[in-house]
Amino acid sequence: MRNVVIIGSGCAGLTAAIYAARANLNPLVIRGLEAGGQLSLTTLVENYPGFPKGVQGPELIEMMQKQAAEFGAEFKEGDVTRADLSRRPFLLELGKEQIETKTLIVAAGASAKLLGLESEKRLLGHGVSTCATCDGYFFRGKEVAVVGGGDTAAEEALFLTRYANRVSLIHRRDQLRASKIMADRLLRNEKIKPVWNSVVVDILDPEKSEVTGVRLKNTQTGEETLYPCDGLFIGIGHSPNTALFKGQLEMDELGYLKTRNGSKTNIPGVFAAGDVQDRTYRQAVTAAGSGCMAAMDAERFLEAEG
Ligand SMILES: Cc1cc2nc3c(=O)[nH]c(=O)nc-3n(C[C@H](O)[C@H](O)[C@H](O)COP(=O)(O)OP(=O)(O)OC[C@H]3O[C@@H](n4cnc5c(N)ncnc54)[C@H](O)[C@@H]3O)c2cc1C
């Protein structure tokens, strides 16, 4: 029986582990199939405080994990495949293995939706990005493209106009799904060039480990063209990793966990941290901050329970 189990080994889960371990709660972190979380997928992180020259995402995660292990956190590989939160202690399953815990911190993140191209996988963090706030700065004076037609894509494109000389918005239809106010702002912006009725069928050039352009297919004519750009932002939304908790934990319409009074969910003893409960900020530092909150809330819960 564990005091605290943390689902997820991104910034939120690892920060929760540091705090819970220093509180002598001997937490168990279940790392998940994407061990290290989203920061493990990127290269230079320039906006995490404390690193004036930036830090490589995987290196930052490794340091967080070492720091948690230093204070006694334990780690387990694999995904939680089932969770029963209707009983106490809570029951988690990893395949055939069962784990019981008095408190649970869900830090399972939210994965950016991707196009599903092999070249996209190879170039993620090397010119392909899912976060303009994170990576826009690297494209000062360059030409970038954003894929999508909803509010996410519109926000990303507008943000990128601060840095890039030209922002092409590639959308499969001939009008935007984004809210009217967003769409108007976007279409009024001189730096934004809509590319209608087009889908990205390939990204160049994985061999060079950089983006040099995209191959577009016109959805009306089927014609394929090469469109040069220095970076590609995928703005087609995120999906929180919460399927395990459907019918148990309260979620919003997109599946993000609902928290109140800090990190508390609707089930006493279950806390949520990081992108899994944050559809607004989705940053490493905000995930880490909420991981700290969840560990402190779990500690106080255990203390109150005696
Ligand atoms: C390419 C890229 C670049 C980025 N750059 C920056 C940047 O420069 N600055 C910045 O502040 N932010 C950046 N971000 C955003 C930042 O990475 C996220 O906000 C942050 O990682 C969220 O942390 P998290 O711990 O909430 O979730 P995640 O990092 O998503 O981690 C989720 C964890 O949960 C685990 N998990 C999921 N399901 C299960 C399960 N069923 N069982 C067990 N484990 C599970 C996964 O394996 C993973 O370890 C970037 C994101 C990406 C994708």
mmCIF file with all atom_site columns, N, CA and C and ligand atoms in Angstrom, residues 7-13 30-39 41-42 44-48 78-81 107-112 124-125 128-131 134-135 241 244 273-276 282-287, ligand 1:
data_model
loop_
_atom_site.group_PDB
_atom_site.id
_atom_site.type_symbol
_atom_site.label_atom_id
_atom_site.label_alt_id
_atom_site.label_comp_id
_atom_site.label_asym_id
_atom_site.label_entity_id
_atom_site.label_seq_id
_atom_site.pdbx_PDB_ins_code
_atom_site.Cartn_x
_atom_site.Cartn_y
_atom_site.Cartn_z
_atom_site.occupancy
_atom_site.B_iso_or_equiv
_atom_site.pdbx_formal_charge
_atom_site.auth_seq_id
_atom_site.auth_comp_id
_atom_site.auth_asym_id
_atom_site.auth_atom_id
_atom_site.pdbx_PDB_model_num
ATOM   1   N N   . ILE A 1 7   ? 0.772  9.485  -11.355 1.00 0.00 ? 7   ILE A N   1
ATOM   2   C CA  . ILE A 1 7   ? 0.686  8.973  -12.730 1.00 0.00 ? 7   ILE A CA  1
ATOM   3   C C   . ILE A 1 7   ? 1.281  10.027 -13.658 1.00 0.00 ? 7   ILE A C   1
ATOM   4   N N   . GLY A 1 8   ? 2.438  9.711  -14.251 1.00 0.00 ? 8   GLY A N   1
ATOM   5   C CA  . GLY A 1 8   ? 3.062  10.624 -15.210 1.00 0.00 ? 8   GLY A CA  1
ATOM   6   C C   . GLY A 1 8   ? 4.427  11.103 -14.747 1.00 0.00 ? 8   GLY A C   1
ATOM   7   N N   . SER A 1 9   ? 5.364  11.183 -15.693 1.00 0.00 ? 9   SER A N   1
ATOM   8   C CA  . SER A 1 9   ? 6.739  11.581 -15.361 1.00 0.00 ? 9   SER A CA  1
ATOM   9   C C   . SER A 1 9   ? 7.189  12.795 -16.171 1.00 0.00 ? 9   SER A C   1
ATOM   10  N N   . GLY A 1 10  ? 6.230  13.710 -16.463 1.00 0.00 ? 10  GLY A N   1
ATOM   11  C CA  . GLY A 1 10  ? 6.580  15.010 -17.051 1.00 0.00 ? 10  GLY A CA  1
ATOM   12  C C   . GLY A 1 10  ? 6.909  15.981 -15.925 1.00 0.00 ? 10  GLY A C   1
ATOM   13  N N   . CYS A 1 11  ? 6.911  17.275 -16.257 1.00 0.00 ? 11  CYS A N   1
ATOM   14  C CA  . CYS A 1 11  ? 7.286  18.290 -15.243 1.00 0.00 ? 11  CYS A CA  1
ATOM   15  C C   . CYS A 1 11  ? 6.350  18.260 -14.045 1.00 0.00 ? 11  CYS A C   1
ATOM   16  N N   . ALA A 1 12  ? 5.054  18.024 -14.280 1.00 0.00 ? 12  ALA A N   1
ATOM   17  C CA  . ALA A 1 12  ? 4.096  18.044 -13.174 1.00 0.00 ? 12  ALA A CA  1
ATOM   18  C C   . ALA A 1 12  ? 4.337  16.858 -12.248 1.00 0.00 ? 12  ALA A C   1
ATOM   19  N N   . GLY A 1 13  ? 4.421  15.657 -12.829 1.00 0.00 ? 13  GLY A N   1
ATOM   20  C CA  . GLY A 1 13  ? 4.596  14.445 -12.022 1.00 0.00 ? 13  GLY A CA  1
ATOM   21  C C   . GLY A 1 13  ? 5.914  14.469 -11.254 1.00 0.00 ? 13  GLY A C   1
ATOM   22  N N   . ILE A 1 30  ? 4.609  6.463  -11.679 1.00 0.00 ? 30  ILE A N   1
ATOM   23  C CA  . ILE A 1 30  ? 4.430  5.560  -12.816 1.00 0.00 ? 30  ILE A CA  1
ATOM   24  C C   . ILE A 1 30  ? 4.722  6.384  -14.068 1.00 0.00 ? 30  ILE A C   1
ATOM   25  N N   . ARG A 1 31  ? 5.814  6.005  -14.744 1.00 0.00 ? 31  ARG A N   1
ATOM   26  C CA  . ARG A 1 31  ? 6.380  6.902  -15.762 1.00 0.00 ? 31  ARG A CA  1
ATOM   27  C C   . ARG A 1 31  ? 5.564  6.983  -17.047 1.00 0.00 ? 31  ARG A C   1
ATOM   28  N N   . GLY A 1 32  ? 4.798  5.944  -17.336 1.00 0.00 ? 32  GLY A N   1
ATOM   29  C CA  . GLY A 1 32  ? 4.000  5.989  -18.559 1.00 0.00 ? 32  GLY A CA  1
ATOM   30  C C   . GLY A 1 32  ? 4.825  5.660  -19.785 1.00 0.00 ? 32  GLY A C   1
ATOM   31  N N   . LEU A 1 33  ? 4.136  5.392  -20.885 1.00 0.00 ? 33  LEU A N   1
ATOM   32  C CA  . LEU A 1 33  ? 4.840  4.986  -22.106 1.00 0.00 ? 33  LEU A CA  1
ATOM   33  C C   . LEU A 1 33  ? 5.634  6.146  -22.705 1.00 0.00 ? 33  LEU A C   1
ATOM   34  N N   . GLU A 1 34  ? 5.200  7.386  -22.396 1.00 0.00 ? 34  GLU A N   1
ATOM   35  C CA  . GLU A 1 34  ? 5.987  8.545  -22.862 1.00 0.00 ? 34  GLU A CA  1
ATOM   36  C C   . GLU A 1 34  ? 6.780  9.083  -21.683 1.00 0.00 ? 34  GLU A C   1
ATOM   37  N N   . ALA A 1 35  ? 7.735  8.272  -21.225 1.00 0.00 ? 35  ALA A N   1
ATOM   38  C CA  . ALA A 1 35  ? 8.512  8.631  -20.033 1.00 0.00 ? 35  ALA A CA  1
ATOM   39  C C   . ALA A 1 35  ? 9.178  9.991  -20.233 1.00 0.00 ? 35  ALA A C   1
ATOM   40  N N   . GLY A 1 36  ? 9.067  10.835 -19.208 1.00 0.00 ? 36  GLY A N   1
ATOM   41  C CA  . GLY A 1 36  ? 9.659  12.176 -19.304 1.00 0.00 ? 36  GLY A CA  1
ATOM   42  C C   . GLY A 1 36  ? 8.695  13.202 -19.880 1.00 0.00 ? 36  GLY A C   1
ATOM   43  N N   . GLY A 1 37  ? 7.608  12.735 -20.476 1.00 0.00 ? 37  GLY A N   1
ATOM   44  C CA  . GLY A 1 37  ? 6.568  13.638 -20.971 1.00 0.00 ? 37  GLY A CA  1
ATOM   45  C C   . GLY A 1 37  ? 6.992  14.456 -22.171 1.00 0.00 ? 37  GLY A C   1
ATOM   46  N N   . GLN A 1 38  ? 6.255  15.522 -22.407 1.00 0.00 ? 38  GLN A N   1
ATOM   47  C CA  . GLN A 1 38  ? 6.429  16.315 -23.634 1.00 0.00 ? 38  GLN A CA  1
ATOM   48  C C   . GLN A 1 38  ? 7.793  16.996 -23.748 1.00 0.00 ? 38  GLN A C   1
ATOM   49  N N   . LEU A 1 39  ? 8.383  17.386 -22.623 1.00 0.00 ? 39  LEU A N   1
ATOM   50  C CA  . LEU A 1 39  ? 9.679  18.076 -22.726 1.00 0.00 ? 39  LEU A CA  1
ATOM   51  C C   . LEU A 1 39  ? 10.761 17.167 -23.278 1.00 0.00 ? 39  LEU A C   1
ATOM   52  N N   . LEU A 1 41  ? 10.452 15.531 -25.790 1.00 0.00 ? 41  LEU A N   1
ATOM   53  C CA  . LEU A 1 41  ? 10.325 15.551 -27.254 1.00 0.00 ? 41  LEU A CA  1
ATOM   54  C C   . LEU A 1 41  ? 10.965 16.786 -27.868 1.00 0.00 ? 41  LEU A C   1
ATOM   55  N N   . THR A 1 42  ? 11.428 17.703 -27.013 1.00 0.00 ? 42  THR A N   1
ATOM   56  C CA  . THR A 1 42  ? 11.899 18.956 -27.581 1.00 0.00 ? 42  THR A CA  1
ATOM   57  C C   . THR A 1 42  ? 13.399 19.126 -27.403 1.00 0.00 ? 42  THR A C   1
ATOM   58  N N   . LEU A 1 44  ? 15.830 22.826 -27.234 1.00 0.00 ? 44  LEU A N   1
ATOM   59  C CA  . LEU A 1 44  ? 16.145 23.903 -26.295 1.00 0.00 ? 44  LEU A CA  1
ATOM   60  C C   . LEU A 1 44  ? 14.887 24.500 -25.660 1.00 0.00 ? 44  LEU A C   1
ATOM   61  N N   . VAL A 1 45  ? 14.899 24.597 -24.332 1.00 0.00 ? 45  VAL A N   1
ATOM   62  C CA  . VAL A 1 45  ? 13.826 25.267 -23.595 1.00 0.00 ? 45  VAL A CA  1
ATOM   63  C C   . VAL A 1 45  ? 14.422 26.560 -23.043 1.00 0.00 ? 45  VAL A C   1
ATOM   64  N N   . GLU A 1 46  ? 13.867 27.696 -23.465 1.00 0.00 ? 46  GLU A N   1
ATOM   65  C CA  . GLU A 1 46  ? 14.481 28.981 -23.086 1.00 0.00 ? 46  GLU A CA  1
ATOM   66  C C   . GLU A 1 46  ? 13.655 29.749 -22.063 1.00 0.00 ? 46  GLU A C   1
ATOM   67  N N   . ASN A 1 47  ? 12.490 29.198 -21.694 1.00 0.00 ? 47  ASN A N   1
ATOM   68  C CA  . ASN A 1 47  ? 11.638 29.991 -20.804 1.00 0.00 ? 47  ASN A CA  1
ATOM   69  C C   . ASN A 1 47  ? 11.405 29.324 -19.458 1.00 0.00 ? 47  ASN A C   1
ATOM   70  N N   . TYR A 1 48  ? 12.221 28.306 -19.127 1.00 0.00 ? 48  TYR A N   1
ATOM   71  C CA  . TYR A 1 48  ? 12.094 27.715 -17.792 1.00 0.00 ? 48  TYR A CA  1
ATOM   72  C C   . TYR A 1 48  ? 13.049 28.488 -16.881 1.00 0.00 ? 48  TYR A C   1
ATOM   73  N N   . GLY A 1 78  ? 5.852  1.917  -17.576 1.00 0.00 ? 78  GLY A N   1
ATOM   74  C CA  . GLY A 1 78  ? 4.571  1.419  -18.091 1.00 0.00 ? 78  GLY A CA  1
ATOM   75  C C   . GLY A 1 78  ? 3.414  2.363  -17.828 1.00 0.00 ? 78  GLY A C   1
ATOM   76  N N   . ASP A 1 79  ? 2.301  2.041  -18.455 1.00 0.00 ? 79  ASP A N   1
ATOM   77  C CA  . ASP A 1 79  ? 1.071  2.836  -18.343 1.00 0.00 ? 79  ASP A CA  1
ATOM   78  C C   . ASP A 1 79  ? 0.119  2.220  -17.328 1.00 0.00 ? 79  ASP A C   1
ATOM   79  N N   . VAL A 1 80  ? -0.597 3.042  -16.606 1.00 0.00 ? 80  VAL A N   1
ATOM   80  C CA  . VAL A 1 80  ? -1.724 2.547  -15.808 1.00 0.00 ? 80  VAL A CA  1
ATOM   81  C C   . VAL A 1 80  ? -2.828 2.188  -16.803 1.00 0.00 ? 80  VAL A C   1
ATOM   82  N N   . THR A 1 81  ? -3.341 0.961  -16.708 1.00 0.00 ? 81  THR A N   1
ATOM   83  C CA  . THR A 1 81  ? -4.328 0.530  -17.698 1.00 0.00 ? 81  THR A CA  1
ATOM   84  C C   . THR A 1 81  ? -5.767 0.600  -17.157 1.00 0.00 ? 81  THR A C   1
ATOM   85  N N   . ALA A 1 107 ? -1.051 13.190 -13.232 1.00 0.00 ? 107 ALA A N   1
ATOM   86  C CA  . ALA A 1 107 ? -0.251 14.175 -13.992 1.00 0.00 ? 107 ALA A CA  1
ATOM   87  C C   . ALA A 1 107 ? 0.048  13.567 -15.359 1.00 0.00 ? 107 ALA A C   1
ATOM   88  N N   . ALA A 1 108 ? -1.034 13.114 -16.018 1.00 0.00 ? 108 ALA A N   1
ATOM   89  C CA  . ALA A 1 108 ? -0.887 12.327 -17.246 1.00 0.00 ? 108 ALA A CA  1
ATOM   90  C C   . ALA A 1 108 ? -0.771 13.181 -18.503 1.00 0.00 ? 108 ALA A C   1
ATOM   91  N N   . GLY A 1 109 ? -0.804 14.505 -18.361 1.00 0.00 ? 109 GLY A N   1
ATOM   92  C CA  . GLY A 1 109 ? -0.537 15.389 -19.505 1.00 0.00 ? 109 GLY A CA  1
ATOM   93  C C   . GLY A 1 109 ? -1.649 15.435 -20.544 1.00 0.00 ? 109 GLY A C   1
ATOM   94  N N   . ALA A 1 110 ? -1.387 16.217 -21.566 1.00 0.00 ? 110 ALA A N   1
ATOM   95  C CA  . ALA A 1 110 ? -2.303 16.320 -22.710 1.00 0.00 ? 110 ALA A CA  1
ATOM   96  C C   . ALA A 1 110 ? -1.437 16.257 -23.953 1.00 0.00 ? 110 ALA A C   1
ATOM   97  N N   . SER A 1 111 ? -1.747 15.351 -24.831 1.00 0.00 ? 111 SER A N   1
ATOM   98  C CA  . SER A 1 111 ? -0.903 15.222 -26.026 1.00 0.00 ? 111 SER A CA  1
ATOM   99  C C   . SER A 1 111 ? -1.431 16.124 -27.130 1.00 0.00 ? 111 SER A C   1
ATOM   100 N N   . ALA A 1 112 ? -0.505 16.814 -27.787 1.00 0.00 ? 112 ALA A N   1
ATOM   101 C CA  . ALA A 1 112 ? -0.905 17.621 -28.935 1.00 0.00 ? 112 ALA A CA  1
ATOM   102 C C   . ALA A 1 112 ? -1.340 16.661 -30.034 1.00 0.00 ? 112 ALA A C   1
ATOM   103 N N   . LEU A 1 124 ? 9.840  16.706 -35.190 1.00 0.00 ? 124 LEU A N   1
ATOM   104 C CA  . LEU A 1 124 ? 9.296  17.331 -33.988 1.00 0.00 ? 124 LEU A CA  1
ATOM   105 C C   . LEU A 1 124 ? 10.459 17.801 -33.115 1.00 0.00 ? 124 LEU A C   1
ATOM   106 N N   . GLY A 1 125 ? 10.456 19.079 -32.771 1.00 0.00 ? 125 GLY A N   1
ATOM   107 C CA  . GLY A 1 125 ? 11.585 19.634 -32.004 1.00 0.00 ? 125 GLY A CA  1
ATOM   108 C C   . GLY A 1 125 ? 12.733 20.073 -32.907 1.00 0.00 ? 125 GLY A C   1
ATOM   109 N N   . VAL A 1 128 ? 9.515  21.397 -36.454 1.00 0.00 ? 128 VAL A N   1
ATOM   110 C CA  . VAL A 1 128 ? 8.075  21.145 -36.299 1.00 0.00 ? 128 VAL A CA  1
ATOM   111 C C   . VAL A 1 128 ? 7.757  21.331 -34.815 1.00 0.00 ? 128 VAL A C   1
ATOM   112 N N   . SER A 1 129 ? 6.715  22.110 -34.530 1.00 0.00 ? 129 SER A N   1
ATOM   113 C CA  . SER A 1 129 ? 6.385  22.409 -33.137 1.00 0.00 ? 129 SER A CA  1
ATOM   114 C C   . SER A 1 129 ? 4.885  22.335 -32.931 1.00 0.00 ? 129 SER A C   1
ATOM   115 N N   . THR A 1 130 ? 4.505  22.160 -31.664 1.00 0.00 ? 130 THR A N   1
ATOM   116 C CA  . THR A 1 130 ? 3.083  22.189 -31.326 1.00 0.00 ? 130 THR A CA  1
ATOM   117 C C   . THR A 1 130 ? 2.800  23.344 -30.366 1.00 0.00 ? 130 THR A C   1
ATOM   118 N N   . CYS A 1 131 ? 3.768  24.253 -30.230 1.00 0.00 ? 131 CYS A N   1
ATOM   119 C CA  . CYS A 1 131 ? 3.613  25.301 -29.218 1.00 0.00 ? 131 CYS A CA  1
ATOM   120 C C   . CYS A 1 131 ? 4.336  26.582 -29.632 1.00 0.00 ? 131 CYS A C   1
ATOM   121 N N   . CYS A 1 134 ? 6.233  28.370 -26.885 1.00 0.00 ? 134 CYS A N   1
ATOM   122 C CA  . CYS A 1 134 ? 7.515  27.729 -26.555 1.00 0.00 ? 134 CYS A CA  1
ATOM   123 C C   . CYS A 1 134 ? 8.570  28.024 -27.622 1.00 0.00 ? 134 CYS A C   1
ATOM   124 N N   . ASP A 1 135 ? 8.197  27.920 -28.886 1.00 0.00 ? 135 ASP A N   1
ATOM   125 C CA  . ASP A 1 135 ? 9.216  27.871 -29.946 1.00 0.00 ? 135 ASP A CA  1
ATOM   126 C C   . ASP A 1 135 ? 9.197  29.044 -30.925 1.00 0.00 ? 135 ASP A C   1
ATOM   127 N N   . ASN A 1 241 ? -4.940 13.139 -21.532 1.00 0.00 ? 241 ASN A N   1
ATOM   128 C CA  . ASN A 1 241 ? -4.884 11.679 -21.343 1.00 0.00 ? 241 ASN A CA  1
ATOM   129 C C   . ASN A 1 241 ? -5.744 11.274 -20.144 1.00 0.00 ? 241 ASN A C   1
ATOM   130 N N   . LEU A 1 244 ? -8.891 6.936  -18.941 1.00 0.00 ? 244 LEU A N   1
ATOM   131 C CA  . LEU A 1 244 ? -8.942 6.015  -17.789 1.00 0.00 ? 244 LEU A CA  1
ATOM   132 C C   . LEU A 1 244 ? -9.968 6.425  -16.733 1.00 0.00 ? 244 LEU A C   1
ATOM   133 N N   . ALA A 1 273 ? -2.629 17.511 -11.682 1.00 0.00 ? 273 ALA A N   1
ATOM   134 C CA  . ALA A 1 273 ? -1.614 18.542 -11.897 1.00 0.00 ? 273 ALA A CA  1
ATOM   135 C C   . ALA A 1 273 ? -1.152 18.545 -13.345 1.00 0.00 ? 273 ALA A C   1
ATOM   136 N N   . GLY A 1 274 ? -0.743 19.725 -13.800 1.00 0.00 ? 274 GLY A N   1
ATOM   137 C CA  . GLY A 1 274 ? -0.146 19.848 -15.136 1.00 0.00 ? 274 GLY A CA  1
ATOM   138 C C   . GLY A 1 274 ? -1.176 19.964 -16.244 1.00 0.00 ? 274 GLY A C   1
ATOM   139 N N   . ASP A 1 275 ? -0.731 19.637 -17.441 1.00 0.00 ? 275 ASP A N   1
ATOM   140 C CA  . ASP A 1 275 ? -1.562 19.850 -18.632 1.00 0.00 ? 275 ASP A CA  1
ATOM   141 C C   . ASP A 1 275 ? -2.867 19.054 -18.615 1.00 0.00 ? 275 ASP A C   1
ATOM   142 N N   . VAL A 1 276 ? -2.921 17.992 -17.834 1.00 0.00 ? 276 VAL A N   1
ATOM   143 C CA  . VAL A 1 276 ? -4.130 17.163 -17.801 1.00 0.00 ? 276 VAL A CA  1
ATOM   144 C C   . VAL A 1 276 ? -5.339 17.942 -17.263 1.00 0.00 ? 276 VAL A C   1
ATOM   145 N N   . ARG A 1 282 ? -0.537 25.422 -20.366 1.00 0.00 ? 282 ARG A N   1
ATOM   146 C CA  . ARG A 1 282 ? 0.234  24.304 -20.928 1.00 0.00 ? 282 ARG A CA  1
ATOM   147 C C   . ARG A 1 282 ? 1.725  24.611 -21.082 1.00 0.00 ? 282 ARG A C   1
ATOM   148 N N   . GLN A 1 283 ? 2.355  25.034 -19.996 1.00 0.00 ? 283 GLN A N   1
ATOM   149 C CA  . GLN A 1 283 ? 3.786  25.324 -19.992 1.00 0.00 ? 283 GLN A CA  1
ATOM   150 C C   . GLN A 1 283 ? 4.490  24.454 -18.960 1.00 0.00 ? 283 GLN A C   1
ATOM   151 N N   . ALA A 1 284 ? 5.787  24.276 -19.146 1.00 0.00 ? 284 ALA A N   1
ATOM   152 C CA  . ALA A 1 284 ? 6.554  23.456 -18.205 1.00 0.00 ? 284 ALA A CA  1
ATOM   153 C C   . ALA A 1 284 ? 6.487  24.051 -16.802 1.00 0.00 ? 284 ALA A C   1
ATOM   154 N N   . VAL A 1 285 ? 6.615  25.369 -16.715 1.00 0.00 ? 285 VAL A N   1
ATOM   155 C CA  . VAL A 1 285 ? 6.669  25.981 -15.388 1.00 0.00 ? 285 VAL A CA  1
ATOM   156 C C   . VAL A 1 285 ? 5.305  25.947 -14.694 1.00 0.00 ? 285 VAL A C   1
ATOM   157 N N   . THR A 1 286 ? 4.224  26.072 -15.465 1.00 0.00 ? 286 THR A N   1
ATOM   158 C CA  . THR A 1 286 ? 2.901  26.001 -14.827 1.00 0.00 ? 286 THR A CA  1
ATOM   159 C C   . THR A 1 286 ? 2.604  24.557 -14.417 1.00 0.00 ? 286 THR A C   1
ATOM   160 N N   . ALA A 1 287 ? 3.071  23.601 -15.229 1.00 0.00 ? 287 ALA A N   1
ATOM   161 C CA  . ALA A 1 287 ? 2.885  22.183 -14.872 1.00 0.00 ? 287 ALA A CA  1
ATOM   162 C C   . ALA A 1 287 ? 3.658  21.873 -13.592 1.00 0.00 ? 287 ALA A C   1
HETATM 163 C C1  . LIG B 2 .   ? 7.688  19.885 -28.750 1.00 0.00 ? 1   LIG B C1  1
HETATM 164 C C2  . LIG B 2 .   ? 7.303  20.595 -27.474 1.00 0.00 ? 1   LIG B C2  1
HETATM 165 C C3  . LIG B 2 .   ? 8.056  21.679 -27.044 1.00 0.00 ? 1   LIG B C3  1
HETATM 166 C C4  . LIG B 2 .   ? 7.714  22.330 -25.852 1.00 0.00 ? 1   LIG B C4  1
HETATM 167 N N1  . LIG B 2 .   ? 8.489  23.374 -25.443 1.00 0.00 ? 1   LIG B N1  1
HETATM 168 C C5  . LIG B 2 .   ? 8.205  23.996 -24.270 1.00 0.00 ? 1   LIG B C5  1
HETATM 169 C C6  . LIG B 2 .   ? 9.003  25.091 -23.815 1.00 0.00 ? 1   LIG B C6  1
HETATM 170 O O1  . LIG B 2 .   ? 9.965  25.501 -24.485 1.00 0.00 ? 1   LIG B O1  1
HETATM 171 N N2  . LIG B 2 .   ? 8.651  25.671 -22.650 1.00 0.00 ? 1   LIG B N2  1
HETATM 172 C C7  . LIG B 2 .   ? 7.571  25.278 -21.901 1.00 0.00 ? 1   LIG B C7  1
HETATM 173 O O2  . LIG B 2 .   ? 7.323  25.840 -20.835 1.00 0.00 ? 1   LIG B O2  1
HETATM 174 N N3  . LIG B 2 .   ? 6.785  24.253 -22.325 1.00 0.00 ? 1   LIG B N3  1
HETATM 175 C C8  . LIG B 2 .   ? 7.071  23.620 -23.485 1.00 0.00 ? 1   LIG B C8  1
HETATM 176 N N4  . LIG B 2 .   ? 6.257  22.610 -23.930 1.00 0.00 ? 1   LIG B N4  1
HETATM 177 C C9  . LIG B 2 .   ? 5.063  22.269 -23.139 1.00 0.00 ? 1   LIG B C9  1
HETATM 178 C C10 . LIG B 2 .   ? 5.474  21.417 -21.945 1.00 0.00 ? 1   LIG B C10 1
HETATM 179 O O3  . LIG B 2 .   ? 6.285  20.354 -22.393 1.00 0.00 ? 1   LIG B O3  1
HETATM 180 C C11 . LIG B 2 .   ? 4.234  20.883 -21.233 1.00 0.00 ? 1   LIG B C11 1
HETATM 181 O O4  . LIG B 2 .   ? 3.447  21.965 -20.793 1.00 0.00 ? 1   LIG B O4  1
HETATM 182 C C12 . LIG B 2 .   ? 4.631  20.037 -20.023 1.00 0.00 ? 1   LIG B C12 1
HETATM 183 O O5  . LIG B 2 .   ? 5.432  18.961 -20.443 1.00 0.00 ? 1   LIG B O5  1
HETATM 184 C C13 . LIG B 2 .   ? 3.405  19.481 -19.304 1.00 0.00 ? 1   LIG B C13 1
HETATM 185 O O6  . LIG B 2 .   ? 3.854  18.649 -18.293 1.00 0.00 ? 1   LIG B O6  1
HETATM 186 P P1  . LIG B 2 .   ? 2.919  17.521 -17.678 1.00 0.00 ? 1   LIG B P1  1
HETATM 187 O O7  . LIG B 2 .   ? 3.758  16.888 -16.625 1.00 0.00 ? 1   LIG B O7  1
HETATM 188 O O8  . LIG B 2 .   ? 1.627  18.098 -17.276 1.00 0.00 ? 1   LIG B O8  1
HETATM 189 O O9  . LIG B 2 .   ? 2.584  16.512 -18.846 1.00 0.00 ? 1   LIG B O9  1
HETATM 190 P P2  . LIG B 2 .   ? 3.476  15.741 -19.900 1.00 0.00 ? 1   LIG B P2  1
HETATM 191 O O10 . LIG B 2 .   ? 4.811  16.347 -20.087 1.00 0.00 ? 1   LIG B O10 1
HETATM 192 O O11 . LIG B 2 .   ? 2.589  15.597 -21.086 1.00 0.00 ? 1   LIG B O11 1
HETATM 193 O O12 . LIG B 2 .   ? 3.697  14.295 -19.236 1.00 0.00 ? 1   LIG B O12 1
HETATM 194 C C14 . LIG B 2 .   ? 2.640  13.393 -19.123 1.00 0.00 ? 1   LIG B C14 1
HETATM 195 C C15 . LIG B 2 .   ? 3.166  12.088 -18.554 1.00 0.00 ? 1   LIG B C15 1
HETATM 196 O O13 . LIG B 2 .   ? 2.064  11.241 -18.254 1.00 0.00 ? 1   LIG B O13 1
HETATM 197 C C16 . LIG B 2 .   ? 2.381  9.941  -18.640 1.00 0.00 ? 1   LIG B C16 1
HETATM 198 N N5  . LIG B 2 .   ? 1.134  9.192  -18.835 1.00 0.00 ? 1   LIG B N5  1
HETATM 199 C C17 . LIG B 2 .   ? 0.088  9.455  -19.664 1.00 0.00 ? 1   LIG B C17 1
HETATM 200 N N6  . LIG B 2 .   ? -0.862 8.489  -19.555 1.00 0.00 ? 1   LIG B N6  1
HETATM 201 C C18 . LIG B 2 .   ? -0.402 7.621  -18.611 1.00 0.00 ? 1   LIG B C18 1
HETATM 202 C C19 . LIG B 2 .   ? -0.917 6.418  -18.045 1.00 0.00 ? 1   LIG B C19 1
HETATM 203 N N7  . LIG B 2 .   ? -2.099 5.899  -18.409 1.00 0.00 ? 1   LIG B N7  1
HETATM 204 N N8  . LIG B 2 .   ? -0.169 5.767  -17.109 1.00 0.00 ? 1   LIG B N8  1
HETATM 205 C C20 . LIG B 2 .   ? 1.033  6.279  -16.708 1.00 0.00 ? 1   LIG B C20 1
HETATM 206 N N9  . LIG B 2 .   ? 1.552  7.403  -17.205 1.00 0.00 ? 1   LIG B N9  1
HETATM 207 C C21 . LIG B 2 .   ? 0.849  8.069  -18.155 1.00 0.00 ? 1   LIG B C21 1
HETATM 208 C C22 . LIG B 2 .   ? 3.235  10.094 -19.877 1.00 0.00 ? 1   LIG B C22 1
HETATM 209 O O14 . LIG B 2 .   ? 4.026  8.931  -20.095 1.00 0.00 ? 1   LIG B O14 1
HETATM 210 C C23 . LIG B 2 .   ? 4.071  11.305 -19.476 1.00 0.00 ? 1   LIG B C23 1
HETATM 211 O O15 . LIG B 2 .   ? 5.208  10.878 -18.750 1.00 0.00 ? 1   LIG B O15 1
HETATM 212 C C24 . LIG B 2 .   ? 6.568  21.928 -25.098 1.00 0.00 ? 1   LIG B C24 1
HETATM 213 C C25 . LIG B 2 .   ? 5.813  20.839 -25.539 1.00 0.00 ? 1   LIG B C25 1
HETATM 214 C C26 . LIG B 2 .   ? 6.168  20.169 -26.713 1.00 0.00 ? 1   LIG B C26 1
HETATM 215 C C27 . LIG B 2 .   ? 5.329  19.006 -27.178 1.00 0.00 ? 1   LIG B C27 1
#
